[in-house]
Amino acid sequence: MCGIVGRVAWSGPIDRSLLIRQSDALLHRGPDEGGLWVEGPVGLAMRRLKVVDLVGGQQPMDNRECPCHSLRGTLRLVFNGEIYNTPTLKPELLARGHKFKSHSDTEVLLHALEEWGDNAWNKLNGMFAVAVYDERAHRLTLARDRHGIKPLYYNLGPDGVRFASEIKALLLDPALSREKDPSAVDAYFSLGYVPTPLSIYKSISKLPPGSALSIDVASRSPRLMPFAGFEPRSAPLGRAEWMEGLDDRLAAAVARQMVSDVPIGVSLSGGLDSSAIASYVNRLGRPLDSFHVYFASPSYSEREEAGRTANRLGLRHHEWEMPTPPPDEVERVVGLFDEPLSDPSVLPTEFLFRKTREHVTVTLSGDGGDEIFAGYPTYLADRWARWYRRLPVAAQNLLRRMGTALPVSFQRISWDFKLKSFLAAAGRPQPLAHLGWQELFTAEEKYSRSAVDGKPPAFAGDSGNTLFNRSFIPGANPVESFHRAYQESGGIDHLTAWMWLDRRTHLMDRFLVKVDRLSMAHSLEVRVPMLDNEVVDWSARIPDSDQLGLFTTKRSLRSLMKDRLPSNVVRGSKKGFAPPLAEWLAGPLYSWAASVLSPAQLRRTEFLNAEAPRVWLAEHRSKHRDHSRRLWTLMNYVLWLGA
């Protein structure tokens, strides 16, 4: 795993010292080794975490000594990630005359690009962010894996191109503007993250997943080349066929991702996905360490499930209880991100990765399972919403009023929370209903009437206690990413569309961002076998009826794991890794939260209404309402600004 950074100037030499400082800013991503190549207007740099081939694989890497050099001339490459199908690609390249001097996947990637050019991207099965400079064609190409597992940010400006694994490296360049993008701020308060291709800064963009950006230096013209996207669903398979095929592909994916020259373990949450990964590790016959974090609050803890799984599979199990974090610890974790991210699970995730790194350098995770095996209860809600929308409007209004009258519970994903969330969004058309299960602040809650000139009244909140102050002018549609992903899938109210939508939105821009930044903060590589290309493609052939029941999610994986894991894990409901945030903000962290959201602090944010949180804080402390999600979203933004 690595951190990469680079620059191509339209004219003039590269500032070598700046490139070194930018690379040093990524030291946490690669503490073992650094590399730098600068020539004229082009510079590439990287930091490396050694995982495979501890002797070879130095970067930046070039192909000058390869017998096939004449095919494309000199290519220079920096690469962050892992290519898992190198055992398949390497023999094919050897047969075509390529020579290798290391065992690294970086060299296989370089020769694949030498042999197949831009057609190589779709041959790769892995997680990657790549920059390759073609000296003959004077062309820089940036590419990112099809799921967006690895990050890549770039700036295409009047003086050239800049790119890096993290925004913090780019911001060291004094020529780059730090002006915040109001559209990104707006989207953050709707979604809890900044959606691709936006970043929180106007001058910086995220490269979309499954795409390559080619920049011709002579003409200064960029060309975005998607190489992977939504594919129409193949004919569904019979139950016996899909189960056998899924079993084979999951086993192969885990075996591919177990290749490592450094210690490797598995993150064991206690849920079905990570437990399934652990079961395939167990089939390989390798003794392995597992890692788990739990909470004292019973409704938030999966300690028993994780312990039973580890015991059944013979894992060397490590577990730690996460205490209520002190304010300075929360501020430290928030400061690890270059953009605001409203996901309270960053706190236990960082704690888990910090502890895990004391034992191993690589860990396997179950991320992605919910989005390919229909694991979220929101998929049930999407199905039920079709029936709900057939009710008379008067009946829908009555049910919503009854829902708001339910008492508040601070338990984990309580029934009152589920029901209130469902009733608040079920009457909307898709994809707005699906958005509604996750939306933090609606348009009515965000905008004052004076800020929405030209917008219809339905998008204007009352002028008193809205999130944004009157100076905020909404830009692009803050939930455009949802609409775009929904249209990519054909725009149908169907399970396939919902899962694709989730993969292209909150999995990519929330969960995978969280995992990458927090693992890399501790120089820990996290691999996600559920997002292996072959597993994802095969999952699309499982019939809906075998994925989702009337009240049951993830039927396919439950069926596959029925006799391999403890019954309480196989039958358990989705819990996630959220901490008892509502309890913390109403109790031990309340005074600190109130100080973070004081009018004086909020006035410094430029866009936020300084008076808005007062009522939310009071209602939350009294447990009249659970405002923990919106309070955390606000706190995260204020803390991020001050980080």
mmCIF file of C-alpha atoms in Angstrom, residues 14 52 88 175 191 202 209 368 393 434 460 493 593 615:
data_model
loop_
_atom_site.group_PDB
_atom_site.id
_atom_site.type_symbol
_atom_site.label_atom_id
_atom_site.label_comp_id
_atom_site.label_asym_id
_atom_site.label_seq_id
_atom_site.Cartn_x
_atom_site.Cartn_y
_atom_site.Cartn_z
ATOM 1 C CA ILE A 14 8.946 21.030 -11.292
ATOM 2 C CA VAL A 52 4.438 -8.043 -1.152
ATOM 3 C CA THR A 88 -2.918 -14.870 -14.091
ATOM 4 C CA ALA A 175 -0.641 27.849 -5.944
ATOM 5 C CA LEU A 191 -25.517 12.926 2.792
ATOM 6 C CA LYS A 202 -13.413 24.019 -5.576
ATOM 7 C CA PRO A 209 -14.189 4.874 -9.861
ATOM 8 C CA GLY A 368 -19.057 -4.360 0.569
ATOM 9 C CA VAL A 393 -52.740 10.513 1.306
ATOM 10 C CA HIS A 434 -34.097 5.472 -0.806
ATOM 11 C CA ALA A 460 -37.809 26.391 1.116
ATOM 12 C CA ASP A 493 -37.581 0.773 -8.624
ATOM 13 C CA ALA A 593 -20.783 19.222 22.233
ATOM 14 C CA VAL A 615 -33.181 23.500 20.357
#
